[in-house]
PDB file of C-alpha atoms in Angstrom:
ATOM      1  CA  UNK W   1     127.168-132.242 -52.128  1.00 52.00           C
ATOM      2  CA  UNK W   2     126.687-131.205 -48.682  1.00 57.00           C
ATOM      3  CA  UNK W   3     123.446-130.229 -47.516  1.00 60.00           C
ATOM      4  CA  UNK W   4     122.626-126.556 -47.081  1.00 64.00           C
ATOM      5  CA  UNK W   5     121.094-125.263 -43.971  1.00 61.00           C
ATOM      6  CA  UNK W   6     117.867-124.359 -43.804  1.00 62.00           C
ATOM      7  CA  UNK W   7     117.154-120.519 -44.480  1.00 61.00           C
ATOM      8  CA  UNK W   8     115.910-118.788 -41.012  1.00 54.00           C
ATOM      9  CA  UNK W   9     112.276-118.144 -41.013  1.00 54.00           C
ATOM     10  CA  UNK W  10     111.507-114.517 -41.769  1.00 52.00           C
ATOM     11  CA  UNK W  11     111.013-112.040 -38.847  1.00 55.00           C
ATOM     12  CA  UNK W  12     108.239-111.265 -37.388  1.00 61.00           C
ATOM     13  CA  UNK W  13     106.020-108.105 -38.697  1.00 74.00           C
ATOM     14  CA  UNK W  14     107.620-105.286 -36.102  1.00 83.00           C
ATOM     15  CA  UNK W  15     104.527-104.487 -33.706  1.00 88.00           C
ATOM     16  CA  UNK W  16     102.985-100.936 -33.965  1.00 93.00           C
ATOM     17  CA  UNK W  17     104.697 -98.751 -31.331  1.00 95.00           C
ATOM     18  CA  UNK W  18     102.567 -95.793 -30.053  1.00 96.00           C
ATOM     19  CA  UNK W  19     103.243 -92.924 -27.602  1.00 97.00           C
ATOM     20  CA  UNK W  20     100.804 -91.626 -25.183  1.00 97.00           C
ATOM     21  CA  UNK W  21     100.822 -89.357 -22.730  1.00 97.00           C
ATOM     22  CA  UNK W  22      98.922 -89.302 -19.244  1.00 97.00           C
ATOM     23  CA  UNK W  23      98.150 -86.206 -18.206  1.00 96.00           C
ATOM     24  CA  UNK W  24      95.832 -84.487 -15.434  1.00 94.00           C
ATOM     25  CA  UNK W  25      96.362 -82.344 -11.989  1.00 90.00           C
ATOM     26  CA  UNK W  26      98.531 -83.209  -9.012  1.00 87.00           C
ATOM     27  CA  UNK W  27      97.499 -86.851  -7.151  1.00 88.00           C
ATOM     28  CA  UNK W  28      94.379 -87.018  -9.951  1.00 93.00           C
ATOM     29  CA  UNK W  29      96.409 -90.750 -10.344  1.00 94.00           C
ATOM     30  CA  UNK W  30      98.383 -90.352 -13.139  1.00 94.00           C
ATOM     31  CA  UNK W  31     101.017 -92.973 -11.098  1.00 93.00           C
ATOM     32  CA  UNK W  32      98.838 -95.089 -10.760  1.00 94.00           C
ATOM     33  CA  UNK W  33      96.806 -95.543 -13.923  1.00 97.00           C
ATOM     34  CA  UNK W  34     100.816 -96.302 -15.411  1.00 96.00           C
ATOM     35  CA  UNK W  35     101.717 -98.871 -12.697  1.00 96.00           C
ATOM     36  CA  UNK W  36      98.156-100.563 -13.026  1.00 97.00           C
ATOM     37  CA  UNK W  37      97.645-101.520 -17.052  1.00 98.00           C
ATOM     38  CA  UNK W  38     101.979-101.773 -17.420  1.00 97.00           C
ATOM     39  CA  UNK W  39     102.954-105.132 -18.386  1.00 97.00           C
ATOM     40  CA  UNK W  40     106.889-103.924 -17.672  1.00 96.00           C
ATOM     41  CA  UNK W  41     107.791-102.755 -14.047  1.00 95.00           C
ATOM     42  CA  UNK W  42     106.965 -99.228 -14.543  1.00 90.00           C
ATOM     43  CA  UNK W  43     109.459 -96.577 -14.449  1.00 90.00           C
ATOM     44  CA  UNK W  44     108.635 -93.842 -11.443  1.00 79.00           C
ATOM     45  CA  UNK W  45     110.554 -90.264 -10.221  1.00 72.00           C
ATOM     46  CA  UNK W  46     108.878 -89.661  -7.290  1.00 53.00           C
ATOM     47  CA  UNK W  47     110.083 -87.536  -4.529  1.00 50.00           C
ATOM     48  CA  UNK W  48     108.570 -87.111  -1.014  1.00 55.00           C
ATOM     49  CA  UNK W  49     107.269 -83.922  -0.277  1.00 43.00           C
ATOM     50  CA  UNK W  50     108.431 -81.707   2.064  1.00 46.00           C
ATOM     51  CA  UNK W  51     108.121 -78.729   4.412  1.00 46.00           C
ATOM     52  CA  UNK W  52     109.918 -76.950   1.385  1.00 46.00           C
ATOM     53  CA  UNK W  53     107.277 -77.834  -0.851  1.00 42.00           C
ATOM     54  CA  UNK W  54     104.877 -75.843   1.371  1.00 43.00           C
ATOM     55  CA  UNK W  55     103.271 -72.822  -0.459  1.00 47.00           C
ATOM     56  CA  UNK W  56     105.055 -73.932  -3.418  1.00 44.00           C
ATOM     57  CA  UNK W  57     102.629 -76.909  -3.959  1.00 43.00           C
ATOM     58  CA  UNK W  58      98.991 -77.149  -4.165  1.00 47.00           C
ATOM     59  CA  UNK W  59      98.126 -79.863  -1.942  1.00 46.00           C
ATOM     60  CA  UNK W  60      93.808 -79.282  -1.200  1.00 49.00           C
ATOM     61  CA  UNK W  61      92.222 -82.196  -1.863  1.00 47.00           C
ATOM     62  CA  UNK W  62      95.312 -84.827  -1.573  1.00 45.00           C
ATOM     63  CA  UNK W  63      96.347 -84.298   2.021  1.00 48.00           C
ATOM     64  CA  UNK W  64      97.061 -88.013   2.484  1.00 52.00           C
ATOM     65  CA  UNK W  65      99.626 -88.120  -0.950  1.00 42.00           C
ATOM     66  CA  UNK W  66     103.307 -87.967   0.163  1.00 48.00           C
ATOM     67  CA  UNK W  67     105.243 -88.301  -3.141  1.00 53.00           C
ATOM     68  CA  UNK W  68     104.914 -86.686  -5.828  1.00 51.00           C
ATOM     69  CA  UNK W  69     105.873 -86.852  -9.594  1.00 50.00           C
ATOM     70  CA  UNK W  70     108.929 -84.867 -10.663  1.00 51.00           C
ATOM     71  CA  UNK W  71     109.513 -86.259 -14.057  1.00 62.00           C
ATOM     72  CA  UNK W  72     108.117 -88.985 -15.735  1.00 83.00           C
ATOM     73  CA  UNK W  73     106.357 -92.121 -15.065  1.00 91.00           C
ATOM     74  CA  UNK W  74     107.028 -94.822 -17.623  1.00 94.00           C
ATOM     75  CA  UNK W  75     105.453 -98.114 -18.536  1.00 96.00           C
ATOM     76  CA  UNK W  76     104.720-100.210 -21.532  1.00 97.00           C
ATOM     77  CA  UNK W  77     100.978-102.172 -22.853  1.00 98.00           C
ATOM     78  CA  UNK W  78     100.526-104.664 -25.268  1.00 97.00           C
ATOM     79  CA  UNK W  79      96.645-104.330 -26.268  1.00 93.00           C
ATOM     80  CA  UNK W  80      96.835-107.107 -28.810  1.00 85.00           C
ATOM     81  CA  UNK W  81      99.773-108.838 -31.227  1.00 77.00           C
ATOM     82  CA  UNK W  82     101.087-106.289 -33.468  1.00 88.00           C
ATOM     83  CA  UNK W  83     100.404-103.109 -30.754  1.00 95.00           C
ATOM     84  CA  UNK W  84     102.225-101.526 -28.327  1.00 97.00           C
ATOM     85  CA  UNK W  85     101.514 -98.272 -25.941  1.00 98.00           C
ATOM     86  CA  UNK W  86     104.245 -96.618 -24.574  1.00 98.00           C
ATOM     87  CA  UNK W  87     102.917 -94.580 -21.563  1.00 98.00           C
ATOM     88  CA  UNK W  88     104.533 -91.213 -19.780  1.00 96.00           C
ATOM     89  CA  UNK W  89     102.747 -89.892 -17.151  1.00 94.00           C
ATOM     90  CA  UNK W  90     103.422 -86.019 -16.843  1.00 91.00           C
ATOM     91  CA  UNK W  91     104.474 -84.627 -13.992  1.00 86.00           C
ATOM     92  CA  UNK W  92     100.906 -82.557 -12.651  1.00 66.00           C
ATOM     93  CA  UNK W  93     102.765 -79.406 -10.713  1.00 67.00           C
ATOM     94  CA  UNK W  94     103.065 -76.569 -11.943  1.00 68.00           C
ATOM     95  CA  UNK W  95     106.714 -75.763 -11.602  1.00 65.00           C
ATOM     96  CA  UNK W  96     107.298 -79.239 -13.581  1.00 67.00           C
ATOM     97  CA  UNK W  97     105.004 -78.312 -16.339  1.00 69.00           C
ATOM     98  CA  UNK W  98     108.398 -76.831 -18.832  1.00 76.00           C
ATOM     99  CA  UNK W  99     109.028 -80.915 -18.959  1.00 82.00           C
ATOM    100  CA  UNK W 100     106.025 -81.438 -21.215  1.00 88.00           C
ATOM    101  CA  UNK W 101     107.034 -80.129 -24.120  1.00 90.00           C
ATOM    102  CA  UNK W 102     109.752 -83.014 -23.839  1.00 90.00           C
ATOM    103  CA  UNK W 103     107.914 -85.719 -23.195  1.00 91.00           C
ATOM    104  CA  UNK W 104     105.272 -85.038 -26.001  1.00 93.00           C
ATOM    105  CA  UNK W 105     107.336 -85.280 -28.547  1.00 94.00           C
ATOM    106  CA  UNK W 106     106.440 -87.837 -30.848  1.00 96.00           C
ATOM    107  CA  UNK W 107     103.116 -88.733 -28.761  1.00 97.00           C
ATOM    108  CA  UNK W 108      99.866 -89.759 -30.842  1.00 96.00           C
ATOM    109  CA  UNK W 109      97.570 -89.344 -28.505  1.00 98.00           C
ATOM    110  CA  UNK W 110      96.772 -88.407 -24.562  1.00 98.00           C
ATOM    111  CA  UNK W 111      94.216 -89.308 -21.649  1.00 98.00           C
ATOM    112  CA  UNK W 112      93.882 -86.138 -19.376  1.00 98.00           C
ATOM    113  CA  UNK W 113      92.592 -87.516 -16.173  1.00 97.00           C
ATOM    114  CA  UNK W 114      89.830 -85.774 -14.153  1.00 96.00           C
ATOM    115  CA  UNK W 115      89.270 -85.620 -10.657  1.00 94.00           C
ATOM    116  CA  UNK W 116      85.593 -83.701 -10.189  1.00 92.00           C
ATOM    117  CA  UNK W 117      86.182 -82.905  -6.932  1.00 91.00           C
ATOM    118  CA  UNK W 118      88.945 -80.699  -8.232  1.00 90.00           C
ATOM    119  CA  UNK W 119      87.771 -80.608 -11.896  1.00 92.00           C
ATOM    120  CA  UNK W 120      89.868 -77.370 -12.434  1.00 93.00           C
ATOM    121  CA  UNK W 121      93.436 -79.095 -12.415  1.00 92.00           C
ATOM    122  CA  UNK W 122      92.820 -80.572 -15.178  1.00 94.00           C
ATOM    123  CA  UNK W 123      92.195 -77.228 -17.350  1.00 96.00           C
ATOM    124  CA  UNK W 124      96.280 -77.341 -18.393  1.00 94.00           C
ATOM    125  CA  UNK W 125      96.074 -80.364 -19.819  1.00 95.00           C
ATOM    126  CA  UNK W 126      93.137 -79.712 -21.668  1.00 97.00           C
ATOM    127  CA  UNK W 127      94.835 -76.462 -22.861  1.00 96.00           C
ATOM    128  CA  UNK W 128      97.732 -78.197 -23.615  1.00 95.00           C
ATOM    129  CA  UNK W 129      96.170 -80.661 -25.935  1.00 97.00           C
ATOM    130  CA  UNK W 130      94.092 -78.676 -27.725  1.00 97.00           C
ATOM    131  CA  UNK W 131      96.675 -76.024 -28.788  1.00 96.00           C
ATOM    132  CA  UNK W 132      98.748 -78.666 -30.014  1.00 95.00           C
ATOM    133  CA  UNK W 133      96.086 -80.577 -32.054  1.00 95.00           C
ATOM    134  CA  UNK W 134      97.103 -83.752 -29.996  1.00 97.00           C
ATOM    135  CA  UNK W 135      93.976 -85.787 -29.591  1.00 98.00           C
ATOM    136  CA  UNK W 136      92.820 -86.205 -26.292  1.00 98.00           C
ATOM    137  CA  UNK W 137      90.263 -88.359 -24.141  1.00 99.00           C
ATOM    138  CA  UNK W 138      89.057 -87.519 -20.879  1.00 98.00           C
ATOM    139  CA  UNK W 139      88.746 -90.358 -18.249  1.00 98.00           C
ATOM    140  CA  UNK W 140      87.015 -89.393 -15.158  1.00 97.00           C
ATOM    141  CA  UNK W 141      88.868 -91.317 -12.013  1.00 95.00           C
ATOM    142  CA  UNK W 142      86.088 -92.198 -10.045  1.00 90.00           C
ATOM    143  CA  UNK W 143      87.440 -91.188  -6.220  1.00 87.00           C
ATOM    144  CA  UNK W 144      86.116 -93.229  -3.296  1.00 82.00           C
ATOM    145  CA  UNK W 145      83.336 -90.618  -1.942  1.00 74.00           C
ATOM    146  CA  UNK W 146      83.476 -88.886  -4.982  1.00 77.00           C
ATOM    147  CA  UNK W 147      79.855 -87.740  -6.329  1.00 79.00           C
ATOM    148  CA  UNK W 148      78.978 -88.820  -9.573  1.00 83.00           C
ATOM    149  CA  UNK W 149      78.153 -86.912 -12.466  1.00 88.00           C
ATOM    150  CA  UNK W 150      76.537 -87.343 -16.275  1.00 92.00           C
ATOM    151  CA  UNK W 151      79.287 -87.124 -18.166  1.00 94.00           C
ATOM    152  CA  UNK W 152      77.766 -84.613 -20.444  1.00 94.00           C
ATOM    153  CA  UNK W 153      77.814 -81.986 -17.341  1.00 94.00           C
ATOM    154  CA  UNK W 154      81.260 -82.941 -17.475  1.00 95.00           C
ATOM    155  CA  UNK W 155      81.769 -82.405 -20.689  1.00 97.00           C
ATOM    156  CA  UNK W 156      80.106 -78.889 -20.422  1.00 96.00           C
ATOM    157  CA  UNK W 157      82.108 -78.006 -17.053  1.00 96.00           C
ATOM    158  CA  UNK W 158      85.253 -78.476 -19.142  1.00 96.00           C
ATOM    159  CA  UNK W 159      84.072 -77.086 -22.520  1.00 96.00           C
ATOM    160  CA  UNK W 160      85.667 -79.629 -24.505  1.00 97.00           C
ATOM    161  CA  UNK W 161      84.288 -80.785 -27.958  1.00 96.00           C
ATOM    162  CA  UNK W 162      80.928 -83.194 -28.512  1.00 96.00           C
ATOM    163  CA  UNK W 163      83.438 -85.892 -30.236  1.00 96.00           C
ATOM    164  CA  UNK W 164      85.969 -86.233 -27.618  1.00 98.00           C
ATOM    165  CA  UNK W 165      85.295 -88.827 -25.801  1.00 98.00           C
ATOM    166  CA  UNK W 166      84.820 -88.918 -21.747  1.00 98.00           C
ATOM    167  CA  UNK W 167      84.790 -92.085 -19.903  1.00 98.00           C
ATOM    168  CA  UNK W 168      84.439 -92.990 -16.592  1.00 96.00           C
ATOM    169  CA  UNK W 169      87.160 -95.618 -14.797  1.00 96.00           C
ATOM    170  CA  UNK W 170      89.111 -96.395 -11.832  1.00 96.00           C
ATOM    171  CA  UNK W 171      92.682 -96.472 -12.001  1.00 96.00           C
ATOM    172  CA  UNK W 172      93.352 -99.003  -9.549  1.00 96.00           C
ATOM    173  CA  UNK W 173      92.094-101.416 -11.659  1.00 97.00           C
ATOM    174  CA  UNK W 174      93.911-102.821 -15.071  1.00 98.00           C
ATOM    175  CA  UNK W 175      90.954-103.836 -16.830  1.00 98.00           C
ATOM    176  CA  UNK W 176      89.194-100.188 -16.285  1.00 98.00           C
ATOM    177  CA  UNK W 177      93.037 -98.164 -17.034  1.00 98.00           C
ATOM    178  CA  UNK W 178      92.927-100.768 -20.086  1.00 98.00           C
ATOM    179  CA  UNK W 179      89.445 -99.601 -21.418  1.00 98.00           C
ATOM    180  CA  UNK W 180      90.527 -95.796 -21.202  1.00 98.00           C
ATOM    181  CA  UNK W 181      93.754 -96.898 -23.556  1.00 98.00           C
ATOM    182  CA  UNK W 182      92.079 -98.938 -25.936  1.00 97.00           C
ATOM    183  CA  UNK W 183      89.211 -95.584 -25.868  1.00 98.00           C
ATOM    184  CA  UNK W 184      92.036 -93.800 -26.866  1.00 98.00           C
ATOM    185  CA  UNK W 185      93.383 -95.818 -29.616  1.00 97.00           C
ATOM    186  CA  UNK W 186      90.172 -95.854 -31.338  1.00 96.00           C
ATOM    187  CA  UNK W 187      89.529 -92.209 -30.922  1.00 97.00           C
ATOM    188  CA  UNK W 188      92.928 -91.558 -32.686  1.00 96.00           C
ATOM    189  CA  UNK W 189      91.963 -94.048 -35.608  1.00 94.00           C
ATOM    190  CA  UNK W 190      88.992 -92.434 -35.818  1.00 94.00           C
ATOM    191  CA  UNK W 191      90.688 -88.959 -36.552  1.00 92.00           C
ATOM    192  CA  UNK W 192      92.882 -90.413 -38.896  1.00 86.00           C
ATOM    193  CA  UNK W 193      89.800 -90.904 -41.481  1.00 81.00           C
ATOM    194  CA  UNK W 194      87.897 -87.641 -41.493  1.00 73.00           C
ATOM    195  CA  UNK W 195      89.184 -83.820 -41.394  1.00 63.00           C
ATOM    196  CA  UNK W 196      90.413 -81.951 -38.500  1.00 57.00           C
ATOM    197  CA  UNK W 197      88.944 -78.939 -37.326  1.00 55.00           C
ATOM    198  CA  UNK W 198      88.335 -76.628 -34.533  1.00 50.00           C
ATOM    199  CA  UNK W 199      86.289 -76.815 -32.294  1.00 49.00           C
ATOM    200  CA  UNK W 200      84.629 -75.603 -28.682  1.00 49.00           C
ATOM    201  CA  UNK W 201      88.057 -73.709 -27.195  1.00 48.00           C
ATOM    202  CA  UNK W 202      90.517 -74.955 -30.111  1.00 45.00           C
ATOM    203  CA  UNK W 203      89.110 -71.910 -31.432  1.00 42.00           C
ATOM    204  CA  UNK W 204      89.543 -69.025 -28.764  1.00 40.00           C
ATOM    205  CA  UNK W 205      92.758 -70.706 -27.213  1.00 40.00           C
ATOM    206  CA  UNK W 206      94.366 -67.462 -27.770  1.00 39.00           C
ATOM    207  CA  UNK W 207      93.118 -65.965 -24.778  1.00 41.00           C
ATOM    208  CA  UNK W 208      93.818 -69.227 -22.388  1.00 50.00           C
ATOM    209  CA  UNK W 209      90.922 -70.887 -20.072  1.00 58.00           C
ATOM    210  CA  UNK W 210      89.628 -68.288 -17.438  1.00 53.00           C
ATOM    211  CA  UNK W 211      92.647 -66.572 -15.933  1.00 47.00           C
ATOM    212  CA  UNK W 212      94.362 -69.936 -15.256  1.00 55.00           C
ATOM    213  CA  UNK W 213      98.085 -71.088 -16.241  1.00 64.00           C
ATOM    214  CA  UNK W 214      98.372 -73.944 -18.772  1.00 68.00           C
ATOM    215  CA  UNK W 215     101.713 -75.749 -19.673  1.00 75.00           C
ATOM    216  CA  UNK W 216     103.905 -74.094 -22.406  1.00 67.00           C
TER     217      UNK W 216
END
């Protein structure tokens, strides 16, 4: 009788493949949060700005920045065996903002990143989130000359929720962009055990944030 070959070892468990988004104002550092904690070379659509762009975008506060998102940025994070993130960065101007509906599909979770020097950019995110029911962090970037602030000031500046959590990182660095993610995760887990319910401006979204514009 001829010998049978051996039966191929069973497959792997398939990891655990979540979407997150990355959201925040223009140059808050979206780009670079994604390029940072990405174990894959990230995906970018950046364009350069222009003298078109002029009075179109909002530049104050990011004179230096020359590119800008027009799409997507895209990268990919293993935080442990069995786990993946899948990250898209949102595009932060305005006249990009109809792509979000897009790239939120089928998202868990999002980080909305804050810049306090310019802490009302981030308001559409915020907005965005919270009318959606998407569950959110905030992770202050901390900006070179950047003052610091308690992150409970920060967390009454932007009127967001006492469980939502804020924390405080730099995006330059993978370790920091990693401890924002895995914040995330366990904020989403978290939710997954006990009722939703509105809260702070998940109530009143109706009437928007303060004469601002939010994404659709």
């Amino acid at each position: 009788m001829d010998p049978q070959p051996p039966e191929p070892a069973p497959d792997a468990a398939a990891p655990l493949v979540i979407k997150i988004l990355i959201a925040g104002g223009f140059g808050v550092g979206k780009t670079t949060l994604v390029g940072a904690v990405s174990d894959i070379q990230p995906l970018r659509t950046e364009a350069r700005l222009s003298d078109r762009s002029l009075g179109v975008d909002d530049t104050s506060g990011v004179d230096q920045k020359s590119t800008t998102t027009v799409a997507m940025d895209f990268g990919r994070i293993t935080l442990h065996d069995g786990l993946v993130l899948y990250l898209f960065g949102t595009p932060g101007q305005e006249r990009f903002w109809f792509m979000w509906d897009e790239l939120a599909s089928g998202a868990l979770g999002g980080v909305v990143l804050v810049d306090t020097r310019r802490l009302e950019e981030c308001f559409p995110a915020i907005d965005y989130f919270e009318r959606r029911r998407l569950p959110f962090i905030v992770a202050v970037n901390g900006f070179d000359g950047a003052a610091a602030h308690d992150a409970e000031k920060i967390r009454v500046a932007l009127d967001i929720a006492p469980d939502i959590p804020i924390v405080q990182c730099d995006v330059r660095e993978r370790s920091s962009g990693k401890h924002v993610l895995v914040t995330l995760v366990e904020h989403v887990l978290t939710l997954t055990t006990k009722p939703r319910r509105a809260t702070g401006r998940s109530a009143v979204l109706a009437t928007g944030r303060s004469g601002g514009c939010s994404p659709p």
